[in-house]
Tab-separated table of C-alpha atoms in Angstrom:
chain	number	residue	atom	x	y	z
L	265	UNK	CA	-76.445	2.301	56.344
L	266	UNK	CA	-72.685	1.054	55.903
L	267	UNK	CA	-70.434	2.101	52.428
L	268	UNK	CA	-70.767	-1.883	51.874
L	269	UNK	CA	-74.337	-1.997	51.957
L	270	UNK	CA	-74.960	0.990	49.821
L	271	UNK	CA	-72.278	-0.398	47.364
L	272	UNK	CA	-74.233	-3.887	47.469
L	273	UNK	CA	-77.710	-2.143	47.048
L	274	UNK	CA	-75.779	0.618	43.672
L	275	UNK	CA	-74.881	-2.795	42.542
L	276	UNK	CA	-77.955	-4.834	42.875
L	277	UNK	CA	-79.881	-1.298	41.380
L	278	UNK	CA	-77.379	-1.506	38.524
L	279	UNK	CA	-77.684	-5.229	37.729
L	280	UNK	CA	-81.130	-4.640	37.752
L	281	UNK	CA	-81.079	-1.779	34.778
L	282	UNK	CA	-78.721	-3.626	33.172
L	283	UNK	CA	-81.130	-6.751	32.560
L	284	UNK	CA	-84.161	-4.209	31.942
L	285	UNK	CA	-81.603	-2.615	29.178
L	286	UNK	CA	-80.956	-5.952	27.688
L	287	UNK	CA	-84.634	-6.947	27.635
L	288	UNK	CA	-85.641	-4.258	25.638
L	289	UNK	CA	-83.084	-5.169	22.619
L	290	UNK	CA	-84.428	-6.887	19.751
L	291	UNK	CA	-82.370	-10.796	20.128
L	292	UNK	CA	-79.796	-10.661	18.144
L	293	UNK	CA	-78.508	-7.167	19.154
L	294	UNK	CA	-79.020	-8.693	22.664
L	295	UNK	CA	-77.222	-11.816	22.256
L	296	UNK	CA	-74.295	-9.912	20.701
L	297	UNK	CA	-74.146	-7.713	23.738
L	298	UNK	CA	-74.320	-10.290	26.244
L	299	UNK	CA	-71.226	-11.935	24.392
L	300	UNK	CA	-69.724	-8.047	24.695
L	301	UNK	CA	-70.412	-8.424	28.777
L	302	UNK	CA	-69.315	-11.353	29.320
L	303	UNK	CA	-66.220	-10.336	27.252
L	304	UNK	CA	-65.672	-7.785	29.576
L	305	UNK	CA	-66.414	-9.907	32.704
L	306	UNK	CA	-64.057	-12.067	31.648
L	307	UNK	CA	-61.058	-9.606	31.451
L	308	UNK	CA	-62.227	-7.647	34.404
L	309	UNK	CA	-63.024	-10.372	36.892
L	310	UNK	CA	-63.266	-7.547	40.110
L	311	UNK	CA	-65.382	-5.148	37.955
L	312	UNK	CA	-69.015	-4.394	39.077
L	313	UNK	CA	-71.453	-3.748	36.768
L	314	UNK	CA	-73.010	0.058	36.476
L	315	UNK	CA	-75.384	1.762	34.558
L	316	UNK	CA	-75.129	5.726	33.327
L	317	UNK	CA	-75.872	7.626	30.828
L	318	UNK	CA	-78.869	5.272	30.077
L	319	UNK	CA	-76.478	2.574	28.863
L	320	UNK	CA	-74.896	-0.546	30.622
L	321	UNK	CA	-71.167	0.025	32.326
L	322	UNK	CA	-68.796	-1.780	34.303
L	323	UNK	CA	-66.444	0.083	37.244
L	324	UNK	CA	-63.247	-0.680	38.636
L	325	UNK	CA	-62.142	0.192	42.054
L	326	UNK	CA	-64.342	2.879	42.160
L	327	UNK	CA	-64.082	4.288	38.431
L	328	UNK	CA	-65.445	4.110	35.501
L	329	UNK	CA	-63.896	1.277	33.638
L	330	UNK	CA	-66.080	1.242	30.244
L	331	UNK	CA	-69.165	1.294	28.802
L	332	UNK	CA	-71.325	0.068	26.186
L	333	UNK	CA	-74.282	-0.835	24.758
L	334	UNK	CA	-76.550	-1.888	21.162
L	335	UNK	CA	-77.556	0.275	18.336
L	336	UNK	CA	-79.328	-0.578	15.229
L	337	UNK	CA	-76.827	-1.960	13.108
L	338	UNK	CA	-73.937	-2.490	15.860
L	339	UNK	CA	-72.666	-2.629	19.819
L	340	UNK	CA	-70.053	-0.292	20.680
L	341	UNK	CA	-67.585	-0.260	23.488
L	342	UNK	CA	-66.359	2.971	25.317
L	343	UNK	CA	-64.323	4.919	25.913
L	344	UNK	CA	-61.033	3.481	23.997
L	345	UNK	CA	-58.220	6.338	23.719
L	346	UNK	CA	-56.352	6.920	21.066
L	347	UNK	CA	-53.628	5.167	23.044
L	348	UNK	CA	-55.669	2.249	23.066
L	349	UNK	CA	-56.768	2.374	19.440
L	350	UNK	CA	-53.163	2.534	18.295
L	351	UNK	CA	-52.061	-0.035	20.453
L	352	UNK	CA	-54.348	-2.406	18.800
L	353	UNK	CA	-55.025	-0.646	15.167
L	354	UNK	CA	-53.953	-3.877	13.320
L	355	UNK	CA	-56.602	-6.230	15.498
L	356	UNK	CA	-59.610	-3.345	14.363
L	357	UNK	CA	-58.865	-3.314	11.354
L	358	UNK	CA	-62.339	-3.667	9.462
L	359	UNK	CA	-64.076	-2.348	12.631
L	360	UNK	CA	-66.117	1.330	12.416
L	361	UNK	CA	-63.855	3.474	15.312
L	362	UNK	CA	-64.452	6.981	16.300
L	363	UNK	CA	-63.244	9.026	19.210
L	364	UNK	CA	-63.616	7.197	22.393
L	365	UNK	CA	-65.568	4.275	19.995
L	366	UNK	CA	-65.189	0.734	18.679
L	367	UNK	CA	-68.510	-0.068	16.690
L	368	UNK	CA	-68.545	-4.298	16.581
L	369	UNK	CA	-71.479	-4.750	13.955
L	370	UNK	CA	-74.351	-6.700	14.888
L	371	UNK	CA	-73.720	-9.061	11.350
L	372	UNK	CA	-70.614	-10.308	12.435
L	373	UNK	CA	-69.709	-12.416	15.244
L	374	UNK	CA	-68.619	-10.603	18.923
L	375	UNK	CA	-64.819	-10.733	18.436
L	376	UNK	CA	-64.434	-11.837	22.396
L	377	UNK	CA	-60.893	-12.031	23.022
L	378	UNK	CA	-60.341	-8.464	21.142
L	379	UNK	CA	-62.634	-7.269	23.524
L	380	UNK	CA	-60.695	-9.144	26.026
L	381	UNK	CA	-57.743	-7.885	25.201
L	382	UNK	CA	-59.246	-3.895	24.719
L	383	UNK	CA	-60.742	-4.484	28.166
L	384	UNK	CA	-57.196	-5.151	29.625
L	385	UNK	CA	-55.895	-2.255	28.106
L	386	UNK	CA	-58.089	-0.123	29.377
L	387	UNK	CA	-57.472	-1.487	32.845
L	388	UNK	CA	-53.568	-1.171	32.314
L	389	UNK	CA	-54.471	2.575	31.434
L	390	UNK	CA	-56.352	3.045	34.418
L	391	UNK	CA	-53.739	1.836	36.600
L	392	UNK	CA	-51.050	4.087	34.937
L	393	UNK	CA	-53.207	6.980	35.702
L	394	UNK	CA	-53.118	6.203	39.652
L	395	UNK	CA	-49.936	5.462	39.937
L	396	UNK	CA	-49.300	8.758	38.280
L	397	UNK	CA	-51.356	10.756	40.972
């Protein structure tokens, strides 16, 4: 079997726990975090969808680029350094944030191009990291 096949078949095996994930949500926490994906989609057009640590994730050439996933009461999106969180502590504001969390909760609309804008962070972090190795 080639690398691209197996990479097709992770990604077809991940897409696949990914909707089984979603599907067991009650609807609105899934509806919120389908607006969370596709949040994330949007900012990180080349990033394939994963699943680990029982919970839906998205990778970037090769690495984890974040993850999240629906609780209770909220979705959260990981991980977002401290970097991150201070880079964009006016914008989360009024959002529940731990280390490595951002909790968006469920009774309020998925802020979409915070996310967007997290997402692209995250990436820009990423990068910085390589180009440091």
């Amino acid at each position: 079997m080639t690398s691209s096949s197996s990479s097709r078949n992770d990604a077809r095996r991940a897409g696949l726990q990914v909707r089984t994930y979603l599907a067991t949500l009650p609807p609105d926490a899934r509806r919120q975090l389908q607006k969370l994906r596709a949040a994330i989609r949007a900012a990180a057009p080349g990033a394939v969808e994963s699943f680990s640590y029982g919970i839906p994730a998205f990778r970037l050439d090769g690495q984890p680029l974040v993850w999240y996933a629906a609780w209770k009461r909220h979705c959260s999106l990981y991980p977002m350094t401290a970097a991150i969180r201070r880079a964009h502590a006016a914008e989360l504001e009024g959002y529940e944030t731990s280390k490595g969390t951002i909790r968006f909760p469920l009774t309020k609309p998925t802020p979409s191009g915070l996310v967007r804008r997290l997402v692209k962070a995250r990436i820009a972090e990423l990068r910085k990291k390589d180009k440091a190795r």
